[in-house]
Amino acid sequence: MPTPVAAASDPAASPVPPRQTARGGGRMDLTDGPIAKTLILFALPTLASNILQTLSGSVNSIWVGQFLGESALAATANANIIMFLMFATFFGFGMAATVLIGQAIGRGDIDAARRASGGAIGLALLFSVVISLVGWFASDAILRLLETPPEAFDFAHDYLRVTFVAVPASMLMVTLMMASRGAGDAVTPLRFMILSVVLDIVLNPLLILGVGPFPRLGIAGSALATAIAGTISLAGMIVWFYARDHVLRLRGRELAYLLPDWNELRFVIGRGLPMGAQMLVISGAGLVMVGLVNREGLVTAAAYGATLQLWNYIQMPALAVGAAVSAMAAQNIGANRWDRVAAITGGGIRINLAMTGVLIAILLAFDHAALALFLGSESPAIAVSRHIQYIATWTFLPFGTTIVIIGTLRANGSVVPPLVILFLSMFPIRFGIYWFAYPWIGADAIWWSFPLSSLASLAMAWAVYRHGGWRSAMRSAPGG
């Protein structure tokens, strides 16, 4: 069967099947219309979802920091990087399925889109149950590997174990959201992110402090609140899919798609492993970084935890625009609209730089007030955190540009070059900077390693985008 690339060079060789229709809530046609406007409108719901999710985490950190202290806040930072690692392991499979969904929607093949979505959901369920069981029993060993400060260890233990219990519901929710965006619907995930965030913010203080009929659970209550909110939102999203006859809903014989066929599984694994490895490289570097920060003491660990909260906001435009670029490029590749792909990439880069630049300026202008929310106005960690931000916050300008470029590469199944780029920038470059600079400038070597390694990754990503063979990467996509 001709691939999208072959069809692009010879449209007559691969006629696009008649478009099937299905109601999809907020589903947009990403293959037509003005590129910049369409990209912004599609990215905004994803950005709003990211803002809400990060806001929920920030508010929860405020509850934990104010009610339970700096040790508990440091514990959540250690536990959350572990959870990122767990989700990163599956991320690649979900993204590979999203590429299939996007290209199928671009071709107008709704059945292929549902088949890819069902396979991703089934794989997510199996994978998440295994992760949940392993994580429950291995949580203490993981925390020891991170060199979690003794003052924070018990807090981290309680928080992490409850969080592992909630992994299946959380992972299924993330998978449904990724699939929905791949189909061009970014509004449905936003609706249920709003529900999840509201429930999480309300339940956190009730379960931490034991207000009214709720038990006093301390830091475990914060994790349980997040788990309950995510489970309710997942159930609501599934009901919504069927009530609105969403384009990816499964009925009757389509339920068999929850067991992916071999061709699709081979593609998802073949493309998903390198994509998942990209996230593992990022999260693995984050784990090593947490260990290096922990060596600097509790004050620096708490300062870094608060800094990460603010950095979560700064990186949101890059993640939202990168996801939008990937979905939009995939649909245009599926529709043989290669003339629009370069414009999508360029538009994504410009939009991201503008949005990220504004956020950096705002957060640096009001950083003391923001940090006081997490650390308390008299905490010695505030001065350390402000120092970190002045050195490293601008790293998100090159970081965001790299994310957009990688989103385009990923849309056509090019997954190995981004993996190599991320590995080189995160390990030999970033930690090489730390290794050589630490004897001279101490802990500042950690903070300078962020922007310098991001510049290196941008240079490599741009070289691959301009001169690499990514346009012919999608040679084994089922249904292509």
Phi, psi and omega in degrees: 000133182299143178276168176303324181292316179298319180294326180295325181278339181216081186304328181291342182285342184216081181297138178285130181295156178304140183290132172269157181238150174198141178294140183222028178067253182260027185292132181250151171273111185267005184255006183215163176089177181295131189292310184298314181297315180297318181296317179296313182296326179282326182283331186301314177298323177294319177298317178298320177298317179295320178299313182296317180296318179290322177300318178300314178297323180292314179298319178298321178294325176296314177303311183297313182296318183285322185272327189242346173101178185294327180297319179293322179296318176297326179295318180294325178297318179293318182291321184292326178292329176293317180294324175300320178299317181296314180290328178297328180299323181268342188309317183299320179295318178296320180291323177298318177295323180295323176299315178299317180297313181298315180292324177294317177297321178299324178281346185083018182260087184295322182297319178295323178296317179293324179296316179294319180296315179298318179297321179294320180294315179298318179294320180297320181297312180297313183297317185291325178295318178297314180299318181298315181292314180296317182297322180302316185275338185257005188300317181295317180298321179295317181295325178293321178299328179281356185055044178303131181305140182305325181294336184255355191296312182297320177300312182298322179301309183295317182295316185291320182295316178295321180297321178297325179299326184273001185301316182303311180296318181296317183290323176295321179297314179298319180296316178298320180294317179297317180296317181298318179293324177298330178277359179094010180247100177259356183279317180301313176302324180296317180305313186274344169291320177302313179301314182298316183294316180300313179298318183296313182296321181289318185284333185304303181294330180296319182273333176292313187265345182074051181281134177060231182281355183280142178287151177276108187247356180063221184294331176297330177295325177297315179294320181294322178300316178296320180295315180297315180299317180294321180293317179296318180294321177299313179300318179296321181293321178296315178300317180298317179307315183281323180295325182263004182052052182302149184301336182256007180292151182245133177222153173055234182297337181293340178297337176294344178293345176296343172253099187296145177285167189297319182299315180290320179297321178297319178293313182299318179289315182298318178273328185288324180300311177296323179293318175296323178296328175301314180291325177295323177298314180297312182289325177297318176296323177296321177297315178297319180298319177299319178298319178294320179293318180301329179294339181278356176108170186295321182297314179294322178297317178294321179297318180294321178299318178292321178299319178299325178300315179289322178296331176303322179289319184294327183276353184298316177302318180299315181293319180291313181292321177299317178295319179294318177299317181298313181293317182293317178295319180299316180295321179290326174295316177299327179271008181062030178261061182293339180295340182265346189294314180297321179293325177297316180297311180298318178296320179297319180297314182295316180298317181295316181298320180294313183292316181294319179300318178297316181296318179300315181297317182294312184291326177290330180289330184239031188292324183297314180295321180293317181294327180297333177298324183270326191249347188088143189294340183257006184290135175294344180288341181298314180298320179295316181296319178297321178298317178301316185293320181297328180280317198245347189297327182293355179300339185283351172289304174293325178302313182296320178298319177298319180298318179296315180298316179296325177300321177291316178301317183295329183297337177247022172081012177275105189240338182284314179303315177300324178297315179297318180299311182295320179298313182297318184286326185277329185252284184299325182280305183298310183282339171294319176300315180298314185299315184280329186269338186301317179299340183264319187237006176065222185297339177299337177299326177297313187288322178291337181294336180294300183293324182293320178289329178292322176297321179295317180294323178297316180299317180291318181296320180295322179297318179293318181298318183280327190236356183279175181260031185294336181293343178248023186283333191271066185265346185237021180288127176295134179080005186284000000 
